[in-house]
Amino acid sequence: MKELPSEQDLQLWNYAFTGAETMDLLRWCVAYFGPTLALGTGFGLSGMVLLDMLMRISRDIDVFFLDTGLLFAETYAFRRSVESHYGISIRGVRPTLSLEEQTRLMGDRLWERDPDLCCALRKVEPLATALHDRSAWLTAIRRDQSPTRRHIALFSLDKRLNVVKIAPLAFWQEADCRRYVRDHRVPVNPLHRRGYPSFGCHTCTRPVGPGESQRAGRWPGFAKTECGLHWHRGRPAPVLPLASPQVDKQP
Ligand code: SF4
């Protein structure tokens, strides 16, 4: 069983790094957590900022994405170009159930009937798989992305996943990310230029119009605003029992 830091440790870390340079925070994380640190990315704008900053510190950091099998073709292609750009391999972590198995067990197009269950199967459970032997999870979520993220801390405990959750960009704004990718020539997912400020599975994302919030295009037709990795109706999302982890290998 991994040992989590105490609440006192977390308070100290949050106090020490509030207002600090993000690169200093990241250097400390890399030194402190070593090979048990992992970055989860969805290949969005802030995810690429965080990845680029980490790559300036070390190319040995574990980077993974949750491969639901339903991501945009642009995202799958972008993953390969990011790997090539940084000379790294990014783990794709798949759900226990293939899409065909999910359809057989739960019917066709589960996301149109019960997106919470679909996300639990295709995102939350694979996240637990991805982090089962890690101590710390880096995520690029920011406070300005949505009301549900307004109070996120730099460091917190995710007790359902038994990891330290680290949000180094918690206090960044959208404009800060845009400036960073421009100044550092960071690859940007082409979906952003096509009206998708936020995206996940193509089945559950539409482009947003002028004046709409960044996440307005997620799960259209449902009240759902989060997939459950970070927040789910005011409580942690269910984590289903793990079967055999499916982590893809580079062809
Ligand atoms: S975003 Fe949609 S398709 Fe993807 S896992 Fe969630 S409900 Fe399923």
PDB file of C-alpha atoms and ligand atoms in Angstrom:
ATOM      1  CA  MET A   1       0.000   0.000   0.000  1.00  0.00           C
ATOM      2  CA  LYS A   2       1.386   3.388  -0.959  1.00  0.00           C
ATOM      3  CA  GLU A   3       1.774   5.801   1.908  1.00  0.00           C
ATOM      4  CA  LEU A   4       0.035   9.126   1.396  1.00  0.00           C
ATOM      5  CA  PRO A   5       1.370  12.330   2.908  1.00  0.00           C
ATOM      6  CA  SER A   6      -0.470  13.810   5.877  1.00  0.00           C
ATOM      7  CA  GLU A   7      -2.941  16.698   5.628  1.00  0.00           C
ATOM      8  CA  GLN A   8      -0.288  18.748   7.392  1.00  0.00           C
ATOM      9  CA  ASP A   9       2.230  17.972   4.632  1.00  0.00           C
ATOM     10  CA  LEU A  10      -0.287  19.042   2.008  1.00  0.00           C
ATOM     11  CA  GLN A  11      -1.032  22.293   3.801  1.00  0.00           C
ATOM     12  CA  LEU A  12       2.668  23.003   3.985  1.00  0.00           C
ATOM     13  CA  TRP A  13       3.208  22.260   0.280  1.00  0.00           C
ATOM     14  CA  ASN A  14       0.227  24.394  -0.726  1.00  0.00           C
ATOM     15  CA  TYR A  15       1.487  27.241   1.421  1.00  0.00           C
ATOM     16  CA  ALA A  16       5.056  26.939   0.159  1.00  0.00           C
ATOM     17  CA  PHE A  17       4.179  26.848  -3.543  1.00  0.00           C
ATOM     18  CA  THR A  18       1.311  29.339  -3.735  1.00  0.00           C
ATOM     19  CA  GLY A  19       2.749  32.227  -5.722  1.00  0.00           C
ATOM     20  CA  ALA A  20       5.896  30.271  -6.628  1.00  0.00           C
ATOM     21  CA  GLU A  21       7.061  29.776 -10.183  1.00  0.00           C
ATOM     22  CA  THR A  22       5.370  26.761 -11.774  1.00  0.00           C
ATOM     23  CA  MET A  23       8.719  25.445 -12.985  1.00  0.00           C
ATOM     24  CA  ASP A  24      10.016  25.473  -9.396  1.00  0.00           C
ATOM     25  CA  LEU A  25       6.986  23.499  -8.256  1.00  0.00           C
ATOM     26  CA  LEU A  26       7.499  20.986 -11.051  1.00  0.00           C
ATOM     27  CA  ARG A  27      11.215  20.596 -10.342  1.00  0.00           C
ATOM     28  CA  TRP A  28      10.379  19.877  -6.728  1.00  0.00           C
ATOM     29  CA  CYS A  29       7.711  17.312  -7.717  1.00  0.00           C
ATOM     30  CA  VAL A  30      10.114  15.510 -10.062  1.00  0.00           C
ATOM     31  CA  ALA A  31      12.785  15.363  -7.351  1.00  0.00           C
ATOM     32  CA  TYR A  32      10.401  14.410  -4.525  1.00  0.00           C
ATOM     33  CA  PHE A  33       8.198  11.812  -6.222  1.00  0.00           C
ATOM     34  CA  GLY A  34      10.757  10.514  -8.704  1.00  0.00           C
ATOM     35  CA  PRO A  35       9.545   7.664 -10.921  1.00  0.00           C
ATOM     36  CA  THR A  36       6.233   7.433  -9.051  1.00  0.00           C
ATOM     37  CA  LEU A  37       5.106  10.723 -10.607  1.00  0.00           C
ATOM     38  CA  ALA A  38       2.773  10.527 -13.630  1.00  0.00           C
ATOM     39  CA  LEU A  39       1.191  13.122 -15.899  1.00  0.00           C
ATOM     40  CA  GLY A  40      -2.260  12.434 -17.294  1.00  0.00           C
ATOM     41  CA  THR A  41      -3.142  14.443 -20.391  1.00  0.00           C
ATOM     42  CA  GLY A  42      -6.098  14.818 -22.718  1.00  0.00           C
ATOM     43  CA  PHE A  43      -3.933  16.749 -25.228  1.00  0.00           C
ATOM     44  CA  GLY A  44      -5.745  20.027 -24.616  1.00  0.00           C
ATOM     45  CA  LEU A  45      -4.198  23.489 -24.307  1.00  0.00           C
ATOM     46  CA  SER A  46      -3.217  23.430 -20.638  1.00  0.00           C
ATOM     47  CA  GLY A  47      -2.206  19.780 -20.885  1.00  0.00           C
ATOM     48  CA  MET A  48       0.321  20.727 -23.536  1.00  0.00           C
ATOM     49  CA  VAL A  49       1.635  23.604 -21.418  1.00  0.00           C
ATOM     50  CA  LEU A  50       2.231  21.236 -18.526  1.00  0.00           C
ATOM     51  CA  LEU A  51       3.786  18.580 -20.729  1.00  0.00           C
ATOM     52  CA  ASP A  52       6.151  21.091 -22.319  1.00  0.00           C
ATOM     53  CA  MET A  53       7.265  22.407 -18.919  1.00  0.00           C
ATOM     54  CA  LEU A  54       7.930  18.885 -17.678  1.00  0.00           C
ATOM     55  CA  MET A  55       9.872  17.983 -20.782  1.00  0.00           C
ATOM     56  CA  ARG A  56      12.229  20.874 -20.010  1.00  0.00           C
ATOM     57  CA  ILE A  57      13.013  19.149 -16.699  1.00  0.00           C
ATOM     58  CA  SER A  58      13.098  15.485 -17.703  1.00  0.00           C
ATOM     59  CA  ARG A  59      12.052  13.261 -20.614  1.00  0.00           C
ATOM     60  CA  ASP A  60      11.722  10.248 -18.308  1.00  0.00           C
ATOM     61  CA  ILE A  61       8.442  11.243 -16.704  1.00  0.00           C
ATOM     62  CA  ASP A  62       5.547   8.842 -17.161  1.00  0.00           C
ATOM     63  CA  VAL A  63       2.934  10.450 -19.433  1.00  0.00           C
ATOM     64  CA  PHE A  64      -0.372   8.737 -20.104  1.00  0.00           C
ATOM     65  CA  PHE A  65      -3.763   9.410 -21.678  1.00  0.00           C
ATOM     66  CA  LEU A  66      -7.082   7.654 -21.254  1.00  0.00           C
ATOM     67  CA  ASP A  67      -7.850   5.935 -24.520  1.00  0.00           C
ATOM     68  CA  THR A  68     -11.614   5.546 -24.439  1.00  0.00           C
ATOM     69  CA  GLY A  69     -11.605   4.309 -28.032  1.00  0.00           C
ATOM     70  CA  LEU A  70     -13.840   7.268 -28.889  1.00  0.00           C
ATOM     71  CA  LEU A  71     -11.426  10.180 -29.031  1.00  0.00           C
ATOM     72  CA  PHE A  72     -11.336  12.433 -32.069  1.00  0.00           C
ATOM     73  CA  ALA A  73      -9.197  11.225 -34.971  1.00  0.00           C
ATOM     74  CA  GLU A  74      -7.342  14.537 -34.634  1.00  0.00           C
ATOM     75  CA  THR A  75      -6.428  13.690 -31.033  1.00  0.00           C
ATOM     76  CA  TYR A  76      -5.066  10.251 -31.934  1.00  0.00           C
ATOM     77  CA  ALA A  77      -2.978  11.785 -34.718  1.00  0.00           C
ATOM     78  CA  PHE A  78      -1.860  14.607 -32.423  1.00  0.00           C
ATOM     79  CA  ARG A  79      -0.688  12.093 -29.815  1.00  0.00           C
ATOM     80  CA  ARG A  80       1.768  10.671 -32.366  1.00  0.00           C
ATOM     81  CA  SER A  81       3.047  14.089 -33.382  1.00  0.00           C
ATOM     82  CA  VAL A  82       3.559  15.030 -29.702  1.00  0.00           C
ATOM     83  CA  GLU A  83       5.530  11.817 -29.142  1.00  0.00           C
ATOM     84  CA  SER A  84       7.667  12.613 -32.121  1.00  0.00           C
ATOM     85  CA  HIS A  85       8.116  16.282 -31.122  1.00  0.00           C
ATOM     86  CA  TYR A  86       9.447  15.411 -27.648  1.00  0.00           C
ATOM     87  CA  GLY A  87      10.953  12.030 -28.452  1.00  0.00           C
ATOM     88  CA  ILE A  88       8.839  10.266 -25.842  1.00  0.00           C
ATOM     89  CA  SER A  89       6.328   7.459 -25.648  1.00  0.00           C
ATOM     90  CA  ILE A  90       2.897   8.260 -24.206  1.00  0.00           C
ATOM     91  CA  ARG A  91       0.987   5.429 -22.531  1.00  0.00           C
ATOM     92  CA  GLY A  92      -2.532   4.893 -23.805  1.00  0.00           C
ATOM     93  CA  VAL A  93      -4.606   3.316 -21.031  1.00  0.00           C
ATOM     94  CA  ARG A  94      -7.727   1.548 -22.211  1.00  0.00           C
ATOM     95  CA  PRO A  95     -10.864   0.442 -20.378  1.00  0.00           C
ATOM     96  CA  THR A  96     -11.245  -3.179 -19.326  1.00  0.00           C
ATOM     97  CA  LEU A  97     -14.264  -3.455 -21.619  1.00  0.00           C
ATOM     98  CA  SER A  98     -13.737  -2.965 -25.326  1.00  0.00           C
ATOM     99  CA  LEU A  99     -16.430  -0.952 -27.071  1.00  0.00           C
ATOM    100  CA  GLU A 100     -17.866  -4.165 -28.479  1.00  0.00           C
ATOM    101  CA  GLU A 101     -18.016  -5.757 -25.015  1.00  0.00           C
ATOM    102  CA  GLN A 102     -19.622  -2.654 -23.561  1.00  0.00           C
ATOM    103  CA  THR A 103     -22.254  -2.710 -26.315  1.00  0.00           C
ATOM    104  CA  ARG A 104     -22.928  -6.392 -25.747  1.00  0.00           C
ATOM    105  CA  LEU A 105     -23.294  -5.988 -21.971  1.00  0.00           C
ATOM    106  CA  MET A 106     -24.988  -2.606 -21.778  1.00  0.00           C
ATOM    107  CA  GLY A 107     -26.474  -1.907 -25.158  1.00  0.00           C
ATOM    108  CA  ASP A 108     -25.477   0.363 -27.995  1.00  0.00           C
ATOM    109  CA  ARG A 109     -24.341   3.957 -27.457  1.00  0.00           C
ATOM    110  CA  LEU A 110     -24.336   3.922 -23.666  1.00  0.00           C
ATOM    111  CA  TRP A 111     -23.132   7.532 -23.680  1.00  0.00           C
ATOM    112  CA  GLU A 112     -26.532   8.627 -25.043  1.00  0.00           C
ATOM    113  CA  ARG A 113     -28.406   6.934 -22.197  1.00  0.00           C
ATOM    114  CA  ASP A 114     -26.102   6.951 -19.184  1.00  0.00           C
ATOM    115  CA  PRO A 115     -22.981   9.058 -19.765  1.00  0.00           C
ATOM    116  CA  ASP A 116     -22.034   8.846 -16.077  1.00  0.00           C
ATOM    117  CA  LEU A 117     -21.779   5.073 -16.290  1.00  0.00           C
ATOM    118  CA  CYS A 118     -20.005   5.288 -19.634  1.00  0.00           C
ATOM    119  CA  CYS A 119     -17.415   7.707 -18.201  1.00  0.00           C
ATOM    120  CA  ALA A 120     -17.007   5.506 -15.124  1.00  0.00           C
ATOM    121  CA  LEU A 121     -16.206   2.549 -17.373  1.00  0.00           C
ATOM    122  CA  ARG A 122     -14.145   4.277 -20.039  1.00  0.00           C
ATOM    123  CA  LYS A 123     -12.386   7.024 -18.070  1.00  0.00           C
ATOM    124  CA  VAL A 124     -12.505   6.657 -14.287  1.00  0.00           C
ATOM    125  CA  GLU A 125     -11.666   2.966 -14.128  1.00  0.00           C
ATOM    126  CA  PRO A 126      -8.747   3.342 -16.592  1.00  0.00           C
ATOM    127  CA  LEU A 127      -7.462   6.268 -14.525  1.00  0.00           C
ATOM    128  CA  ALA A 128      -7.276   3.949 -11.517  1.00  0.00           C
ATOM    129  CA  THR A 129      -5.415   1.460 -13.705  1.00  0.00           C
ATOM    130  CA  ALA A 130      -3.001   4.137 -14.891  1.00  0.00           C
ATOM    131  CA  LEU A 131      -2.197   5.250 -11.343  1.00  0.00           C
ATOM    132  CA  HIS A 132      -2.307   1.961  -9.461  1.00  0.00           C
ATOM    133  CA  ASP A 133       1.480   1.944  -8.922  1.00  0.00           C
ATOM    134  CA  ARG A 134       2.007   5.707  -8.830  1.00  0.00           C
ATOM    135  CA  SER A 135       2.186   8.074  -5.844  1.00  0.00           C
ATOM    136  CA  ALA A 136       1.446  11.362  -7.531  1.00  0.00           C
ATOM    137  CA  TRP A 137      -0.785  12.423 -10.417  1.00  0.00           C
ATOM    138  CA  LEU A 138      -0.104  15.637 -12.307  1.00  0.00           C
ATOM    139  CA  THR A 139      -3.137  17.138 -13.996  1.00  0.00           C
ATOM    140  CA  ALA A 140      -3.514  20.350 -16.009  1.00  0.00           C
ATOM    141  CA  ILE A 141      -6.891  21.443 -14.658  1.00  0.00           C
ATOM    142  CA  ARG A 142      -7.267  25.146 -13.867  1.00  0.00           C
ATOM    143  CA  ARG A 143      -9.566  27.129 -11.595  1.00  0.00           C
ATOM    144  CA  ASP A 144     -10.831  29.303 -14.471  1.00  0.00           C
ATOM    145  CA  GLN A 145     -12.146  26.356 -16.510  1.00  0.00           C
ATOM    146  CA  SER A 146     -15.473  25.907 -14.739  1.00  0.00           C
ATOM    147  CA  PRO A 147     -17.321  26.628 -11.489  1.00  0.00           C
ATOM    148  CA  THR A 148     -16.677  23.051 -10.321  1.00  0.00           C
ATOM    149  CA  ARG A 149     -12.932  23.708 -10.569  1.00  0.00           C
ATOM    150  CA  ARG A 150     -12.947  27.099  -8.880  1.00  0.00           C
ATOM    151  CA  HIS A 151     -11.496  25.839  -5.604  1.00  0.00           C
ATOM    152  CA  ILE A 152      -8.932  23.275  -6.736  1.00  0.00           C
ATOM    153  CA  ALA A 153      -5.667  23.271  -4.780  1.00  0.00           C
ATOM    154  CA  LEU A 154      -2.129  22.855  -6.028  1.00  0.00           C
ATOM    155  CA  PHE A 155      -1.810  19.721  -3.900  1.00  0.00           C
ATOM    156  CA  SER A 156      -4.634  17.512  -2.652  1.00  0.00           C
ATOM    157  CA  LEU A 157      -5.213  13.892  -1.770  1.00  0.00           C
ATOM    158  CA  ASP A 158      -7.281  11.687  -4.040  1.00  0.00           C
ATOM    159  CA  LYS A 159      -8.210   9.018  -1.549  1.00  0.00           C
ATOM    160  CA  ARG A 160     -10.203   6.909  -4.003  1.00  0.00           C
ATOM    161  CA  LEU A 161      -7.089   6.605  -6.195  1.00  0.00           C
ATOM    162  CA  ASN A 162      -4.637   6.683  -3.294  1.00  0.00           C
ATOM    163  CA  VAL A 163      -2.441   9.348  -4.867  1.00  0.00           C
ATOM    164  CA  VAL A 164      -1.386  12.930  -4.362  1.00  0.00           C
ATOM    165  CA  LYS A 165      -3.163  14.982  -6.987  1.00  0.00           C
ATOM    166  CA  ILE A 166      -1.127  17.931  -8.221  1.00  0.00           C
ATOM    167  CA  ALA A 167      -2.606  20.772 -10.283  1.00  0.00           C
ATOM    168  CA  PRO A 168       0.391  23.043 -11.014  1.00  0.00           C
ATOM    169  CA  LEU A 169      -1.665  25.259 -13.358  1.00  0.00           C
ATOM    170  CA  ALA A 170      -4.499  25.749 -10.873  1.00  0.00           C
ATOM    171  CA  PHE A 171      -3.972  29.507 -10.847  1.00  0.00           C
ATOM    172  CA  TRP A 172      -3.202  29.951 -14.555  1.00  0.00           C
ATOM    173  CA  GLN A 173      -5.689  31.608 -16.887  1.00  0.00           C
ATOM    174  CA  GLU A 174      -6.563  30.657 -20.443  1.00  0.00           C
ATOM    175  CA  ALA A 175      -4.587  33.676 -21.700  1.00  0.00           C
ATOM    176  CA  ASP A 176      -1.484  32.525 -19.778  1.00  0.00           C
ATOM    177  CA  CYS A 177      -1.656  29.157 -21.545  1.00  0.00           C
ATOM    178  CA  ARG A 178      -2.097  30.769 -24.958  1.00  0.00           C
ATOM    179  CA  ARG A 179       0.891  33.013 -24.298  1.00  0.00           C
ATOM    180  CA  TYR A 180       3.017  30.073 -23.159  1.00  0.00           C
ATOM    181  CA  VAL A 181       2.326  27.898 -26.217  1.00  0.00           C
ATOM    182  CA  ARG A 182       3.002  30.845 -28.513  1.00  0.00           C
ATOM    183  CA  ASP A 183       6.237  31.889 -26.791  1.00  0.00           C
ATOM    184  CA  HIS A 184       7.567  28.334 -26.494  1.00  0.00           C
ATOM    185  CA  ARG A 185       6.303  27.015 -29.846  1.00  0.00           C
ATOM    186  CA  VAL A 186       4.350  24.223 -28.193  1.00  0.00           C
ATOM    187  CA  PRO A 187       2.318  21.900 -30.457  1.00  0.00           C
ATOM    188  CA  VAL A 188      -1.411  22.628 -30.208  1.00  0.00           C
ATOM    189  CA  ASN A 189      -4.225  20.195 -30.932  1.00  0.00           C
ATOM    190  CA  PRO A 190      -5.903  21.328 -34.201  1.00  0.00           C
ATOM    191  CA  LEU A 191      -9.312  20.862 -32.573  1.00  0.00           C
ATOM    192  CA  HIS A 192      -8.807  24.165 -30.757  1.00  0.00           C
ATOM    193  CA  ARG A 193      -8.810  25.992 -34.087  1.00  0.00           C
ATOM    194  CA  ARG A 194     -12.049  24.258 -35.057  1.00  0.00           C
ATOM    195  CA  GLY A 195     -14.095  25.603 -32.172  1.00  0.00           C
ATOM    196  CA  TYR A 196     -13.346  23.063 -29.461  1.00  0.00           C
ATOM    197  CA  PRO A 197     -11.764  24.799 -26.435  1.00  0.00           C
ATOM    198  CA  SER A 198     -12.430  21.584 -24.477  1.00  0.00           C
ATOM    199  CA  PHE A 199     -12.810  18.098 -25.889  1.00  0.00           C
ATOM    200  CA  GLY A 200     -12.889  14.462 -24.959  1.00  0.00           C
ATOM    201  CA  CYS A 201     -14.749  11.766 -26.863  1.00  0.00           C
ATOM    202  CA  HIS A 202     -16.107  12.859 -30.256  1.00  0.00           C
ATOM    203  CA  THR A 203     -19.443  11.290 -29.310  1.00  0.00           C
ATOM    204  CA  CYS A 204     -19.941  13.749 -26.456  1.00  0.00           C
ATOM    205  CA  THR A 205     -18.358  16.990 -27.634  1.00  0.00           C
ATOM    206  CA  ARG A 206     -19.615  19.756 -29.909  1.00  0.00           C
ATOM    207  CA  PRO A 207     -17.904  22.999 -30.902  1.00  0.00           C
ATOM    208  CA  VAL A 208     -18.816  26.037 -28.817  1.00  0.00           C
ATOM    209  CA  GLY A 209     -20.162  29.307 -30.147  1.00  0.00           C
ATOM    210  CA  PRO A 210     -19.213  32.909 -29.316  1.00  0.00           C
ATOM    211  CA  GLY A 211     -19.902  33.757 -25.674  1.00  0.00           C
ATOM    212  CA  GLU A 212     -20.264  30.157 -24.555  1.00  0.00           C
ATOM    213  CA  SER A 213     -18.132  28.814 -21.725  1.00  0.00           C
ATOM    214  CA  GLN A 214     -15.113  26.666 -22.496  1.00  0.00           C
ATOM    215  CA  ARG A 215     -16.831  23.469 -21.414  1.00  0.00           C
ATOM    216  CA  ALA A 216     -20.271  24.250 -22.870  1.00  0.00           C
ATOM    217  CA  GLY A 217     -19.667  21.750 -25.679  1.00  0.00           C
ATOM    218  CA  ARG A 218     -19.207  18.779 -23.379  1.00  0.00           C
ATOM    219  CA  TRP A 219     -22.097  16.284 -23.041  1.00  0.00           C
ATOM    220  CA  PRO A 220     -24.645  18.413 -24.947  1.00  0.00           C
ATOM    221  CA  GLY A 221     -28.185  17.634 -23.850  1.00  0.00           C
ATOM    222  CA  PHE A 222     -27.105  16.514 -20.373  1.00  0.00           C
ATOM    223  CA  ALA A 223     -26.585  18.447 -17.138  1.00  0.00           C
ATOM    224  CA  LYS A 224     -23.278  16.614 -16.811  1.00  0.00           C
ATOM    225  CA  THR A 225     -20.238  18.911 -16.882  1.00  0.00           C
ATOM    226  CA  GLU A 226     -17.441  16.659 -15.638  1.00  0.00           C
ATOM    227  CA  CYS A 227     -16.417  13.169 -16.646  1.00  0.00           C
ATOM    228  CA  GLY A 228     -15.797  12.124 -13.043  1.00  0.00           C
ATOM    229  CA  LEU A 229     -12.001  12.141 -13.043  1.00  0.00           C
ATOM    230  CA  HIS A 230     -12.016  15.223 -10.864  1.00  0.00           C
ATOM    231  CA  TRP A 231     -15.570  15.731  -9.669  1.00  0.00           C
ATOM    232  CA  HIS A 232     -18.907  13.977  -9.933  1.00  0.00           C
ATOM    233  CA  ARG A 233     -22.129  15.535  -8.679  1.00  0.00           C
ATOM    234  CA  GLY A 234     -20.432  16.803  -5.577  1.00  0.00           C
ATOM    235  CA  ARG A 235     -18.827  13.513  -4.652  1.00  0.00           C
ATOM    236  CA  PRO A 236     -16.073  11.217  -5.909  1.00  0.00           C
ATOM    237  CA  ALA A 237     -17.005   9.211  -8.970  1.00  0.00           C
ATOM    238  CA  PRO A 238     -17.376   5.444  -8.565  1.00  0.00           C
ATOM    239  CA  VAL A 239     -14.273   3.423  -9.230  1.00  0.00           C
ATOM    240  CA  LEU A 240     -15.108   0.008 -10.599  1.00  0.00           C
ATOM    241  CA  PRO A 241     -13.102  -3.089  -9.648  1.00  0.00           C
ATOM    242  CA  LEU A 242     -10.003  -3.477 -11.762  1.00  0.00           C
ATOM    243  CA  ALA A 243      -9.582  -6.366 -14.128  1.00  0.00           C
ATOM    244  CA  SER A 244      -6.506  -6.765 -16.290  1.00  0.00           C
ATOM    245  CA  PRO A 245      -4.993  -3.372 -17.102  1.00  0.00           C
ATOM    246  CA  GLN A 246      -4.789  -2.662 -20.819  1.00  0.00           C
ATOM    247  CA  VAL A 247      -1.891  -0.405 -21.596  1.00  0.00           C
ATOM    248  CA  ASP A 248      -0.954  -0.133 -25.185  1.00  0.00           C
ATOM    249  CA  LYS A 249       2.580  -0.657 -26.396  1.00  0.00           C
ATOM    250  CA  GLN A 250       4.241   1.296 -29.095  1.00  0.00           C
ATOM    251  CA  PRO A 251       3.872  -0.457 -32.444  1.00  0.00           C
TER     252      PRO A 251
HETATM  253  S1  SF4 B   1     -17.091  11.257 -22.780  1.00  0.00           S
HETATM  254 FE1  SF4 B   1     -18.931  10.198 -23.573  1.00  0.00          FE
HETATM  255  S2  SF4 B   1     -18.219   8.426 -24.779  1.00  0.00           S
HETATM  256 FE2  SF4 B   1     -16.483   9.233 -23.584  1.00  0.00          FE
HETATM  257  S3  SF4 B   1     -16.447   7.950 -21.780  1.00  0.00           S
HETATM  258 FE3  SF4 B   1     -17.676   9.751 -21.230  1.00  0.00          FE
HETATM  259  S4  SF4 B   1     -19.831   9.290 -21.770  1.00  0.00           S
HETATM  260 FE4  SF4 B   1     -18.486   7.707 -22.701  1.00  0.00          FE
END
